Short mmCIF file of C-alpha atoms and ligand atoms in Angstrom, two decimals:
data_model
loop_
_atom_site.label_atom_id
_atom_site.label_comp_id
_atom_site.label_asym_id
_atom_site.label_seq_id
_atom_site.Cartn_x
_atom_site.Cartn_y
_atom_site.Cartn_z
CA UNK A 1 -18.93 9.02 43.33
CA UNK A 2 -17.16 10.63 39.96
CA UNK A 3 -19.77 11.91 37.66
CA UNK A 4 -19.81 9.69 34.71
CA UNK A 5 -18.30 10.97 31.32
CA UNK A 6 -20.10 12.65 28.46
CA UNK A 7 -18.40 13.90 25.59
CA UNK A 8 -19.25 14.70 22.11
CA UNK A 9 -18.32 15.47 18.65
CA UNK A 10 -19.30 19.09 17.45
CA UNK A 11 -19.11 19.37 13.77
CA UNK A 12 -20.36 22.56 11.45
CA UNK A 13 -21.72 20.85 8.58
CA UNK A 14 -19.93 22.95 5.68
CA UNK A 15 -18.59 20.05 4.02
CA UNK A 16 -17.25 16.54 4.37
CA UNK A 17 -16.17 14.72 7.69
CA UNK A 18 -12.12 15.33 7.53
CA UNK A 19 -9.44 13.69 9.03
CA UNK A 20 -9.18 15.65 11.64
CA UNK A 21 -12.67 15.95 12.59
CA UNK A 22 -12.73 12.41 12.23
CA UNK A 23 -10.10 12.00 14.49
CA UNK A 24 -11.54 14.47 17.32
CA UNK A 25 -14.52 12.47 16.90
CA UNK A 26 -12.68 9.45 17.64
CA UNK A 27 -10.90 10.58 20.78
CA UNK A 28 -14.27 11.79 22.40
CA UNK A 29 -15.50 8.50 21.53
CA UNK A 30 -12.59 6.25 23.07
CA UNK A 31 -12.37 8.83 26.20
CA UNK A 32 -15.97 7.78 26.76
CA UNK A 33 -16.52 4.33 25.97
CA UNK A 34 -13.73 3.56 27.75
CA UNK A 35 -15.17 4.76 30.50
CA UNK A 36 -18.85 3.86 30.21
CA UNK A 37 -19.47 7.02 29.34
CA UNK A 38 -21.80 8.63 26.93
CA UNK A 39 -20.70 9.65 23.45
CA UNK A 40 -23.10 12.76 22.08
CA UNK A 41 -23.36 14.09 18.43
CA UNK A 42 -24.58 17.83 17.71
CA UNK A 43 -24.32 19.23 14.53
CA UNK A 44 -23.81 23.19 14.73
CA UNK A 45 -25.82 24.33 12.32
CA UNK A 46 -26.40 27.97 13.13
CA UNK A 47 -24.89 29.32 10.40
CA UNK A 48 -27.84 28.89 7.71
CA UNK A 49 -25.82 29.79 4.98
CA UNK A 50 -22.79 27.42 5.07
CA UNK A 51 -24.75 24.91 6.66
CA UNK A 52 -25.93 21.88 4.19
CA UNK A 53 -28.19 18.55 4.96
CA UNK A 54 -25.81 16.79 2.37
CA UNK A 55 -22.90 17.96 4.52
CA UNK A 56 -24.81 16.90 7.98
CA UNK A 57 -25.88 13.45 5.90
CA UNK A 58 -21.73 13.17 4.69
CA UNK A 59 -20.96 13.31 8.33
CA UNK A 60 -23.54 10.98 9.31
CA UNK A 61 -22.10 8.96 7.03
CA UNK A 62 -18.26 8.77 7.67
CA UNK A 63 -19.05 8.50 11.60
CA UNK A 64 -20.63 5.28 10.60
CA UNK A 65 -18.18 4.27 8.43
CA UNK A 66 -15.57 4.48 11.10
CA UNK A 67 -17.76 2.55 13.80
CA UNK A 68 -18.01 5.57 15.56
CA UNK A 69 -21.50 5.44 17.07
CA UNK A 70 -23.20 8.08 19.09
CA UNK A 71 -25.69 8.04 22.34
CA UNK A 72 -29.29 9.43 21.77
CA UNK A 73 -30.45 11.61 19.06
CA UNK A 74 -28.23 13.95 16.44
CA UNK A 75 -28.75 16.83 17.81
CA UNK A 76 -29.10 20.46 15.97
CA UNK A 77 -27.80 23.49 17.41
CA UNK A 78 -29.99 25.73 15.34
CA UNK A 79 -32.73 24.16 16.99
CA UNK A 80 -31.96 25.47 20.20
CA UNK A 81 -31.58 29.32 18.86
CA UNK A 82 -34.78 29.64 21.25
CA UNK A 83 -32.82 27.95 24.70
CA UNK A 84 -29.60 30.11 23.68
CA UNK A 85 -31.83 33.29 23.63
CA UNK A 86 -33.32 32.83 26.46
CA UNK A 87 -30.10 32.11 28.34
CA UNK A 88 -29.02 35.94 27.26
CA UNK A 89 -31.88 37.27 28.63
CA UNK A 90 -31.32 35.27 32.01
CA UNK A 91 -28.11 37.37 32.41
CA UNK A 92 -29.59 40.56 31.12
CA UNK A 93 -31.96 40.23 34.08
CA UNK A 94 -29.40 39.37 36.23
CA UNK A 95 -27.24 42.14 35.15
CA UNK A 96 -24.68 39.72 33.89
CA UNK A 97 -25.24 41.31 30.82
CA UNK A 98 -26.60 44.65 28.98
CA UNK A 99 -28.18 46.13 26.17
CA UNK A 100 -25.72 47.88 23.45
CA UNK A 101 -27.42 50.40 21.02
CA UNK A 102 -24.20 51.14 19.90
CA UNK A 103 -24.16 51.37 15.54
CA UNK A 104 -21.94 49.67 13.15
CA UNK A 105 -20.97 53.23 12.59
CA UNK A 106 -20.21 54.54 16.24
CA UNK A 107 -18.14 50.76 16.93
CA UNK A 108 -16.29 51.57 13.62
CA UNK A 109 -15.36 55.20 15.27
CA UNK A 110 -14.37 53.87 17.82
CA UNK A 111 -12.23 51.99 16.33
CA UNK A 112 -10.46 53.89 14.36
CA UNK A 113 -10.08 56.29 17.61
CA UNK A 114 -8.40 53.61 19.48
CA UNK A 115 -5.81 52.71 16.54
CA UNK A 116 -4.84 56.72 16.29
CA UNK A 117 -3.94 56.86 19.93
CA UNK A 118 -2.02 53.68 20.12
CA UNK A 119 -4.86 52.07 22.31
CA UNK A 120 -6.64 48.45 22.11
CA UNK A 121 -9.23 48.84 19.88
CA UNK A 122 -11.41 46.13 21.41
CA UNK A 123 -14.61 47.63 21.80
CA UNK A 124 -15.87 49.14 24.72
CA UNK A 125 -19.60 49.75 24.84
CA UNK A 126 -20.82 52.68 26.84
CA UNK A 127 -24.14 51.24 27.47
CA UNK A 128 -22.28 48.67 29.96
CA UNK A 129 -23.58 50.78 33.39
CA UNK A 130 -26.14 52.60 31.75
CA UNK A 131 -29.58 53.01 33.48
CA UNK A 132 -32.46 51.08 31.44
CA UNK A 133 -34.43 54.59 31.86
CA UNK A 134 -31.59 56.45 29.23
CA UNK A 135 -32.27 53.57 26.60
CA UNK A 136 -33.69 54.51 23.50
CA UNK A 137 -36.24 52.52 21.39
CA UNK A 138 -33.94 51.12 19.20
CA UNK A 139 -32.32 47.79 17.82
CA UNK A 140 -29.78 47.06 20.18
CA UNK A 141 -27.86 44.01 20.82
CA UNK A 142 -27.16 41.49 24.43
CA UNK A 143 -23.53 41.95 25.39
CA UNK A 144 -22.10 39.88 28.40
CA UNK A 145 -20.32 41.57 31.31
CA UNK A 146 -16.58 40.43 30.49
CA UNK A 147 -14.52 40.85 33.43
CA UNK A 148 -12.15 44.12 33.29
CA UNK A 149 -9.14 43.06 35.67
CA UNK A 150 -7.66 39.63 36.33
CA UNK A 151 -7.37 36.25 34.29
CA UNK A 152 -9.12 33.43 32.99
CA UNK A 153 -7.28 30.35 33.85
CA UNK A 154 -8.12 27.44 30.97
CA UNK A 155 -7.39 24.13 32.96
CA UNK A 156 -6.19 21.99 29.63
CA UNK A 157 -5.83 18.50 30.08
CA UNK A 158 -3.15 18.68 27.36
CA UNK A 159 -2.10 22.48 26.80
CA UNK A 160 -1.21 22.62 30.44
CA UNK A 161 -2.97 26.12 32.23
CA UNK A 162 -3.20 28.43 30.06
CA UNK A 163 -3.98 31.53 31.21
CA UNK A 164 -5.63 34.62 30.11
CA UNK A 165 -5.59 38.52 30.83
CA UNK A 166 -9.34 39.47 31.48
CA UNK A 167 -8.48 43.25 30.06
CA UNK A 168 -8.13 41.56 26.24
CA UNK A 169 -11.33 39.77 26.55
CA UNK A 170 -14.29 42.24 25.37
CA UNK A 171 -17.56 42.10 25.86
CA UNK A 172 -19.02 39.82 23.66
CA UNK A 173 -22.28 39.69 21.84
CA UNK A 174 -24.34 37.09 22.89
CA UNK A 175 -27.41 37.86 21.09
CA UNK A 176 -27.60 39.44 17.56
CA UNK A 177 -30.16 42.54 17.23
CA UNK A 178 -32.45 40.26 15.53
CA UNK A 179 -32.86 38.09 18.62
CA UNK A 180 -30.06 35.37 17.16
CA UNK A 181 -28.06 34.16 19.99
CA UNK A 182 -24.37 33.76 18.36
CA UNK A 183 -21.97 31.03 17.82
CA UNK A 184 -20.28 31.02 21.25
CA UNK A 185 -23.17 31.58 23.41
CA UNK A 186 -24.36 28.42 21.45
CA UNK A 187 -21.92 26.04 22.26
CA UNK A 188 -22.14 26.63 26.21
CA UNK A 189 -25.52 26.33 26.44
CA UNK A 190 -25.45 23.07 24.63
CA UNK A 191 -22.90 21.72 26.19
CA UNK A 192 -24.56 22.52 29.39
CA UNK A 193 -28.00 21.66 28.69
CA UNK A 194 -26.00 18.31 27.53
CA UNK A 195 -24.11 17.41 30.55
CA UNK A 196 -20.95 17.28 28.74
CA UNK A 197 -17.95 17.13 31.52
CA UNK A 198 -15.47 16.68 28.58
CA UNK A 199 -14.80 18.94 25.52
CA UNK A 200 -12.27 17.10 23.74
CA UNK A 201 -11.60 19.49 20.37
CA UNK A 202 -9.20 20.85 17.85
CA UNK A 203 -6.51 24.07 19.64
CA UNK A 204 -8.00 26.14 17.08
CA UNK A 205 -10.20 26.47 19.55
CA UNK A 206 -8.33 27.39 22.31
CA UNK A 207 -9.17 30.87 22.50
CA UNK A 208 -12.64 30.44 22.22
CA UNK A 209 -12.46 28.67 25.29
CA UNK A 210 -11.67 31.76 27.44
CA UNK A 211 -14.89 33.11 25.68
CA UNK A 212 -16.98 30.17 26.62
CA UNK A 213 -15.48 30.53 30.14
CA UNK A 214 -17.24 33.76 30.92
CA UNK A 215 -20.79 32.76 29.87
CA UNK A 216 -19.83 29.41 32.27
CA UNK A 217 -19.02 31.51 34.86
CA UNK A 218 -21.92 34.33 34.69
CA UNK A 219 -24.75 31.13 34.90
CA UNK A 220 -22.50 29.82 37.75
CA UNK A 221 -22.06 26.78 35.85
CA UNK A 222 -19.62 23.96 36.38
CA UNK A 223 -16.70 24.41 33.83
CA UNK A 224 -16.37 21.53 31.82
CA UNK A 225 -12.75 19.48 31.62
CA UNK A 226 -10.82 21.02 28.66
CA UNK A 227 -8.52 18.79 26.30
CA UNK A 228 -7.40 20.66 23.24
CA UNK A 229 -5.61 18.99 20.90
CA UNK A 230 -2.56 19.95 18.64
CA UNK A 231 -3.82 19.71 14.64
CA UNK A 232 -2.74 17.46 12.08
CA UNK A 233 -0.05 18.51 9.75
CA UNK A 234 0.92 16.57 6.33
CA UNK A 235 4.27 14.82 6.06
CA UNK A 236 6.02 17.98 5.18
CA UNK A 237 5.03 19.78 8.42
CA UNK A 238 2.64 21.85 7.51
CA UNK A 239 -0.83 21.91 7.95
CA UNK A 240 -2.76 19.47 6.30
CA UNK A 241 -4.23 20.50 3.37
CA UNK A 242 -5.48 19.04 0.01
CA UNK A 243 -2.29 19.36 -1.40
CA UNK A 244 -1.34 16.19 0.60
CA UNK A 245 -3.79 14.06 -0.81
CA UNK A 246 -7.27 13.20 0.70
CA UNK A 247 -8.80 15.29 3.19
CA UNK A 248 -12.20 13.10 3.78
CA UNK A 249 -12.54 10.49 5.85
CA UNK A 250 -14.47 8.61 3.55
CA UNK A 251 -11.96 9.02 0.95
CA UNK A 252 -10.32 6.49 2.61
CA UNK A 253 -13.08 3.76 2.36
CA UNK A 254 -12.72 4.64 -1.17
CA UNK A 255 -8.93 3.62 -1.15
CA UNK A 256 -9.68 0.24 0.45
CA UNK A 257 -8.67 1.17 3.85
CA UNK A 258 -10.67 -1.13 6.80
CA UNK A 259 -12.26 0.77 9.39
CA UNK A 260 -10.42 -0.80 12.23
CA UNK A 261 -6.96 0.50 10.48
CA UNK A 262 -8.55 3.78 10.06
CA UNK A 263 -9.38 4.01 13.94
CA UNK A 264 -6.18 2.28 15.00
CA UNK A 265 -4.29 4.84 12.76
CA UNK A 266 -5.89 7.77 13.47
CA UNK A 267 -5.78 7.00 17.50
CA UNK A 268 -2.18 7.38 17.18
CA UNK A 269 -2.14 10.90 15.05
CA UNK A 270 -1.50 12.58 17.97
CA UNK A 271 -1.84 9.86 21.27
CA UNK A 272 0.19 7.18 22.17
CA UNK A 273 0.23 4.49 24.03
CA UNK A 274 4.32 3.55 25.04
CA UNK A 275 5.74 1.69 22.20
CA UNK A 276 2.50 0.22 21.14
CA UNK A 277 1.61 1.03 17.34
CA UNK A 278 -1.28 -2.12 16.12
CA UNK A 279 -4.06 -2.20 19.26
CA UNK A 280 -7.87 -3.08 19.04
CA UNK A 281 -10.91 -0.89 19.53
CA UNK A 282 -11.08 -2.87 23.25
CA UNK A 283 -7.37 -1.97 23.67
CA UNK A 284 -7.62 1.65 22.49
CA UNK A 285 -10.66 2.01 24.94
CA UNK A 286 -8.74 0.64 27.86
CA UNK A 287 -6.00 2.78 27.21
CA UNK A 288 -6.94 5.93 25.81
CA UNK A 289 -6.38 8.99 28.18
CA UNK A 290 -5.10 12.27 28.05
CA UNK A 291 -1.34 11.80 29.51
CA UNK A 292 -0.72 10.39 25.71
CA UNK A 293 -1.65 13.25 23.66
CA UNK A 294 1.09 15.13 22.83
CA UNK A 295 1.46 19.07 22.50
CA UNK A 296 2.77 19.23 18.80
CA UNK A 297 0.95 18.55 15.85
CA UNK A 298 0.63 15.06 14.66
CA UNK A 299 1.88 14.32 11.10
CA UNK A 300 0.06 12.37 8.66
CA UNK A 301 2.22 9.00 7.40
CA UNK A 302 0.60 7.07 4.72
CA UNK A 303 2.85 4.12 5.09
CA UNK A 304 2.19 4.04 8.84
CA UNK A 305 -1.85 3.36 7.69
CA UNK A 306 -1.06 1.26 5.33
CA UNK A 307 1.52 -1.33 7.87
CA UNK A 308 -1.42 -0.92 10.42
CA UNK A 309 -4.22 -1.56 8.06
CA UNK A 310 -2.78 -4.45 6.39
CA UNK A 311 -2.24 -6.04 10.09
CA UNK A 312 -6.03 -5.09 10.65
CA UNK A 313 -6.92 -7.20 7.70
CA UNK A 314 -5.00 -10.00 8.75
CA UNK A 315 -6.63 -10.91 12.20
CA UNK A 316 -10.02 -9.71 10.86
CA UNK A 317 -13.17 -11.99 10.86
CA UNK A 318 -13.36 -13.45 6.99
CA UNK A 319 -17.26 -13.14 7.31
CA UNK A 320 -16.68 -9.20 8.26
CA UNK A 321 -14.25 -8.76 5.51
CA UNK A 322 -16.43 -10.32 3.20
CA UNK A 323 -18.80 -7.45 4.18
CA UNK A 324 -16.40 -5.02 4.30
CA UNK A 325 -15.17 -5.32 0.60
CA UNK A 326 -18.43 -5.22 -0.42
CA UNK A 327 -18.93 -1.81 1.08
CA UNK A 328 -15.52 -0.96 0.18
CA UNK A 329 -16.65 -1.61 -3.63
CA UNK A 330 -19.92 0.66 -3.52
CA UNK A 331 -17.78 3.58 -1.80
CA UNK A 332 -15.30 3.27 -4.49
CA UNK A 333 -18.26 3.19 -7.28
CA UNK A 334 -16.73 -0.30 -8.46
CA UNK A 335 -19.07 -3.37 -9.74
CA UNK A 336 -19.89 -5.32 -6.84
CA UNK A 337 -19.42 -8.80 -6.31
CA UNK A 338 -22.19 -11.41 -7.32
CA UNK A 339 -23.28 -13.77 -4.79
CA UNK A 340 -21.00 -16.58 -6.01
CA UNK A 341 -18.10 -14.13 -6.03
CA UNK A 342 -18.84 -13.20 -2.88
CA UNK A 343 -18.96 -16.64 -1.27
CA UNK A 344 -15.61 -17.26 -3.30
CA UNK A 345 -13.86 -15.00 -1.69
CA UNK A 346 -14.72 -15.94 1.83
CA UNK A 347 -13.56 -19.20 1.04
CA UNK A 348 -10.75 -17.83 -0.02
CA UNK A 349 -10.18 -15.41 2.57
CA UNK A 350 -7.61 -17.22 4.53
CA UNK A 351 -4.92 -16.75 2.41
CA UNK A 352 -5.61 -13.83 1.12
CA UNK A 353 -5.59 -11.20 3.71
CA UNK A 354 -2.32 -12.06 5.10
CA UNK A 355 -0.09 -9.56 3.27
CA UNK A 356 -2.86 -7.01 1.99
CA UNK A 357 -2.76 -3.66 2.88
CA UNK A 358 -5.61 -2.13 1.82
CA UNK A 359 -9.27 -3.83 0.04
CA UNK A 360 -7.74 -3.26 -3.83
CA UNK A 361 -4.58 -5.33 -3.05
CA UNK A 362 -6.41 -7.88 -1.55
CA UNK A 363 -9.12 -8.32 -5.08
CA UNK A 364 -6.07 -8.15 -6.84
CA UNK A 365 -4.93 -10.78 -5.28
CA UNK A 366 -7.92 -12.59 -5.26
CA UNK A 367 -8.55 -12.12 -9.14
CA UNK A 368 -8.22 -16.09 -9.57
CA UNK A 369 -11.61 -17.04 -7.40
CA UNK A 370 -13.10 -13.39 -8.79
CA UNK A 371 -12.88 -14.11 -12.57
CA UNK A 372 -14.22 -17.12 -14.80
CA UNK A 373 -12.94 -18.59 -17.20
CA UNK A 374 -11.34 -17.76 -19.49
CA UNK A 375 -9.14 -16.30 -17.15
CA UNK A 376 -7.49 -12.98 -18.36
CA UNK A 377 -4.08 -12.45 -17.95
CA UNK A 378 -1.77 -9.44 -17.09
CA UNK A 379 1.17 -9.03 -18.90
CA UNK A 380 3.08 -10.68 -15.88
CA UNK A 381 1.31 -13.44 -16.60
CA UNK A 382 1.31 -14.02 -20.19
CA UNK A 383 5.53 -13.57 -20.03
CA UNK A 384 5.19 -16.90 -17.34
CA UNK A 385 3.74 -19.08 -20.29
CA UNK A 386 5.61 -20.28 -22.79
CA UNK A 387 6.11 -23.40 -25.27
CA UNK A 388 8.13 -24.97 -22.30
CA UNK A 389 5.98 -24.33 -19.79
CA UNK A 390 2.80 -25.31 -21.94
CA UNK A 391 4.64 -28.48 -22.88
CA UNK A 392 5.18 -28.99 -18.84
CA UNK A 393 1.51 -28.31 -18.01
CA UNK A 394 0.39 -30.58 -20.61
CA UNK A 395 2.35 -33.68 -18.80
CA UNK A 396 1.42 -32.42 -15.15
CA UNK A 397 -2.30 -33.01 -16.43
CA UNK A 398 -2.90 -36.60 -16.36
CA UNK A 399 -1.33 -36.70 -13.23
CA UNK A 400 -2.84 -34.37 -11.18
CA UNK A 401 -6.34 -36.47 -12.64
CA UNK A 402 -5.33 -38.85 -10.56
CA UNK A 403 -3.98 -36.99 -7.79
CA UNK A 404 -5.62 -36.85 -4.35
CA UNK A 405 -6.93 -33.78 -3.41
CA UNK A 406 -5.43 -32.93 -0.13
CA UNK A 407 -2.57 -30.25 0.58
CA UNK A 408 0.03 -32.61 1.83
CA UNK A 409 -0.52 -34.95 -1.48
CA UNK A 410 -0.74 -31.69 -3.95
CA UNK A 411 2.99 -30.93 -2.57
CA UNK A 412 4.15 -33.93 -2.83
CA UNK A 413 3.09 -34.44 -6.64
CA UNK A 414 4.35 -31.24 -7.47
CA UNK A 415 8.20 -31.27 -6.05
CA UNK A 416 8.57 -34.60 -7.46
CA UNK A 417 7.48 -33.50 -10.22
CA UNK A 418 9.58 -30.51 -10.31
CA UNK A 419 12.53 -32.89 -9.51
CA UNK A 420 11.83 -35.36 -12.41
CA UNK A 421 12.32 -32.42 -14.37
CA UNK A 422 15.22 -31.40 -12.90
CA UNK A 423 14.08 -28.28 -11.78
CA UNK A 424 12.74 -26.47 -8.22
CA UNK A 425 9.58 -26.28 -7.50
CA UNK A 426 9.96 -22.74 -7.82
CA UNK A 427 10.30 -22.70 -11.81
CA UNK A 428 7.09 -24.46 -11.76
CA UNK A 429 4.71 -21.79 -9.75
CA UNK A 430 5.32 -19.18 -12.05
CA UNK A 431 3.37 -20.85 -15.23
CA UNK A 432 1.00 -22.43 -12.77
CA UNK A 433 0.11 -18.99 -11.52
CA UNK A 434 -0.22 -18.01 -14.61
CA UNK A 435 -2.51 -20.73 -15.90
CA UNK A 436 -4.66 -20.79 -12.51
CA UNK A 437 -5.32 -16.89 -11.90
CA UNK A 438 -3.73 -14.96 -14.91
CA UNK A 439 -1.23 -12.75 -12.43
CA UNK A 440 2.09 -12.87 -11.31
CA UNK A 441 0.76 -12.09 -7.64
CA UNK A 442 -1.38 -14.70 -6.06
CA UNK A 443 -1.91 -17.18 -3.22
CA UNK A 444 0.08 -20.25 -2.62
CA UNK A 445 0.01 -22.32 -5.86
CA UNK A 446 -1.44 -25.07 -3.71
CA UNK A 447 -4.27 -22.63 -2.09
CA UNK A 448 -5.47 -22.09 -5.32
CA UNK A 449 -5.90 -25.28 -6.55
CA UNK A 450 -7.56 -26.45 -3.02
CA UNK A 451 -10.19 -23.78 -3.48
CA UNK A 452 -10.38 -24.13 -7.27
CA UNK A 453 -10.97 -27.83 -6.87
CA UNK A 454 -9.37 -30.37 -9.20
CA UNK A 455 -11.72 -29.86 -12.23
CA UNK A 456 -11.22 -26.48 -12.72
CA UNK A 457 -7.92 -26.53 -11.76
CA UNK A 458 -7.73 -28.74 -15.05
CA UNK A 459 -10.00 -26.63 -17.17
CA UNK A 460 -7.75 -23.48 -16.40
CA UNK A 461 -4.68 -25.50 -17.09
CA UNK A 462 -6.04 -26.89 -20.14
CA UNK A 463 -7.33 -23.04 -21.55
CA UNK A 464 -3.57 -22.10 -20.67
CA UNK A 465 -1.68 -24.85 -22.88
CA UNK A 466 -4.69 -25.04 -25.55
N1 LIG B 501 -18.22 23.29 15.34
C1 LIG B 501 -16.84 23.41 15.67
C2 LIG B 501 -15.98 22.90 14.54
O1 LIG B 501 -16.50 22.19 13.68
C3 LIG B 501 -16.47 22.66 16.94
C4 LIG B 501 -16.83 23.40 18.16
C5 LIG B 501 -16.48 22.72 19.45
O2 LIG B 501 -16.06 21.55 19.43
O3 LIG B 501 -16.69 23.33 20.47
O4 LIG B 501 -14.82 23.21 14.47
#
């Protein structure tokens, strides 16, 4: 039997979740639940000073925006500090490790020593064989036992083997003089202690993953699958920064961007899946795998989210939408919707989410079920009305009273009309737009005036012409 998948998402919370945290955290979330796997969140929050609870609570917050959710509790690394210690002092006693009283000073001559005769200055402690009897009463720190001669061999799932000369590996602190086990000792005894068989992260840490190898290897534990993937960089080809626009994940809710899009778009910064470019969550799951991710960095395309968002919109539920939006609005700090609105535009959804690309174009196409009259108009608008047209509303009036209320009926009315007055139907939308929803871009003439019903239909065409 294969040992089922774990995986998890291993952000330091310094600051918002970015894209391309969000993204890792996507990958290790398809590679598991496609796989009935478990999906684990630890925040790594050992470094007290950069860490935040409004950073930890921003990442809460944009994993949930993005549907990514997590198995069991958030967990904190600085909570284990006392677990990470006492995994140093395992390998002290097994002489996997060893005291260092070596000073800041005495590392710093050393140093320096090394440069001047042309040698590697990593450090090398002479308290490694030492006899416990020599050691002073001093502060001194836990230093694994890095092996001298050799290599490390990282098995990468996407980098290929990468491999590793032991001599540039030194031996590492694992726990600080005050008893603070560090970063990297951190990790591996989470992930451990987790049962994580998959560390799906960014290459930057690549290197580190020689590191963590060691401390695997002196607890005899079972290395866990490695899949490092290449980083995002912005259009230009260089690495994404600010200067390419929004860096947060949950700037995008902000733009109007749907989840789904979001995942669907960010799946493919960096995996793909043949030719395939729109999938669903259940598709993504079903395919995800590491064969797709490729080995140079992805690069971000705005157009590409908005084509793939827009086609998310389209097939979604209206009910969800509806729901959406309304989140949409409160992330973007914009007056939400009143109840009536709300149910409006549900009504309305079917035909409005067929060309939108993001939340703002759909509202702005929904402006005629949004607003009441007196409808405001755009400029667009206001050029569509004029003494003809007002003349040609006026006389459509009394016969739309009379009109039956059906779509088939509405069409007919209106391209005979059209045709009485010598014109296509065409002509006609423009000041009907105009009249009904006060913009130039809106649905079908006929949509509107289904979902407006017949007396306001009138009452907007009456405000227009009066
Ligand atoms: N905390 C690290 C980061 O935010 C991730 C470490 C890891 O995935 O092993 O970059």
């Amino acid at each position: 039997m294969t040992q089922p998948v774990v995986t998890r998402f291993a952000p330091s919370p310094t600051g918002f979740l970015h894209i391309g945290g969000a993204r890792t955290a996507l990958f290790n979330w398809l590679y598991a639940r496609g796989r009935g796997g478990k999906f684990l969140l630890r925040i790594e929050d050992t470094d007290r000073e950069r860490s935040t609870p409004e950073a930890t609570a921003a990442i809460l917050q944009g994993m949930a925006w993005l549907g990514l959710d997590h198995d069991g509790e958030v967990i904190s690394q600085f909570e284990g500090a006392g677990r990470h210690a006492e995994v140093a002092r395992q390998l002290l006693s097994e002489d996997k490790a060893y005291k260092c009283f070596a000073t800041q000073d005495e590392i710093a001559a050393f140093r320096e020593q090394a440069k001047a005769e042309g040698k590697s200055t990593l450090y090398r402690s002479p308290w490694r064989d030492t006899d416990a009897s020599s050691h002073p009463d001093a502060p001194y720190v836990i230093r694994i036992k890095a092996p001298q001669s050799g290599v490390t061999v990282i098995k990468d799932e996407v980098q290929g083997d990468v491999t590793i000369k032991n001599e540039q590996l030194d031996d590492m602190i694992l726990l600080r003089s005050d008893g603070t086990p560090v970063y990297m000792l951190a990790v591996v005894v989470d992930d451990h202690d987790m049962g994580v068989t998959h560390v799906i992260r960014g290459d930057d840490h690549l290197n580190n993953a020689a590191r963590q190898m060691m401390i695997y290897e002196a607890m005899g534990w079972d290395v866990p699958v490695w899949a490092h993937i290449p980083l995002i960089h912005g259009p230009d080809g260089k690495k994404l920064s600010k200067r390419h626009g929004a860096l947060g994940a949950q700037e995008y809710q902000a733009m109007g961007y749907p989840a789904a899009g979001m995942r669907n778009y960010l799946a493919r910064l960096g995996w793909s899946h043949g030719d395939d470019e729109f999938f669903t969550d259940d598709q993504a799951k079903a395919w995800f795998n590491f064969d797709g991710i490729g080995k140079s960095p992805a690069r971000f395309d705005t157009k590409k989210l908005e084509n793939l968002s827009g086609q998310h919109i389209a097939v979604s539920d209206d009910a969800a939408l509806r729901q959406e939006i309304s989140a949409y609005l409160g992330a973007a700090g914009e007056t939400a919707l009143t109840d009536a609105q709300s149910q409006g535009l549900e009504a309305a959804m079917y035909c409005l989410k067929d060309r939108a690309r993001t939340f703002p174009e759909l509202l702005e196409k929904a402006h005629f079920i949004l607003a009441s009259r007196p409808i405001d108009r755009d400029a667009k608008a206001e050029k569509a009305l004029s003494s003809v047209s007002d003349g040609i509303l006026e006389e459509l009036t009394p016969q739309l009273q009379n009109a039956s209320w059906v779509r088939d009926d509405l069409e007919a009315l209106l391209n005979a009309f059209a045709e009485a007055h010598d014109t296509k139907f065409g002509k006609l939308a423009g000041p009907l737009r105009a009249a009904l929803a006060g913009r130039a871009v809106t649905p079908s003439v006929f949509d509107m005036m289904l979902i407006l019903g017949r007396e306001e239909t009138l009452a907007r065409l009456k405000d227009a012409t009066g």
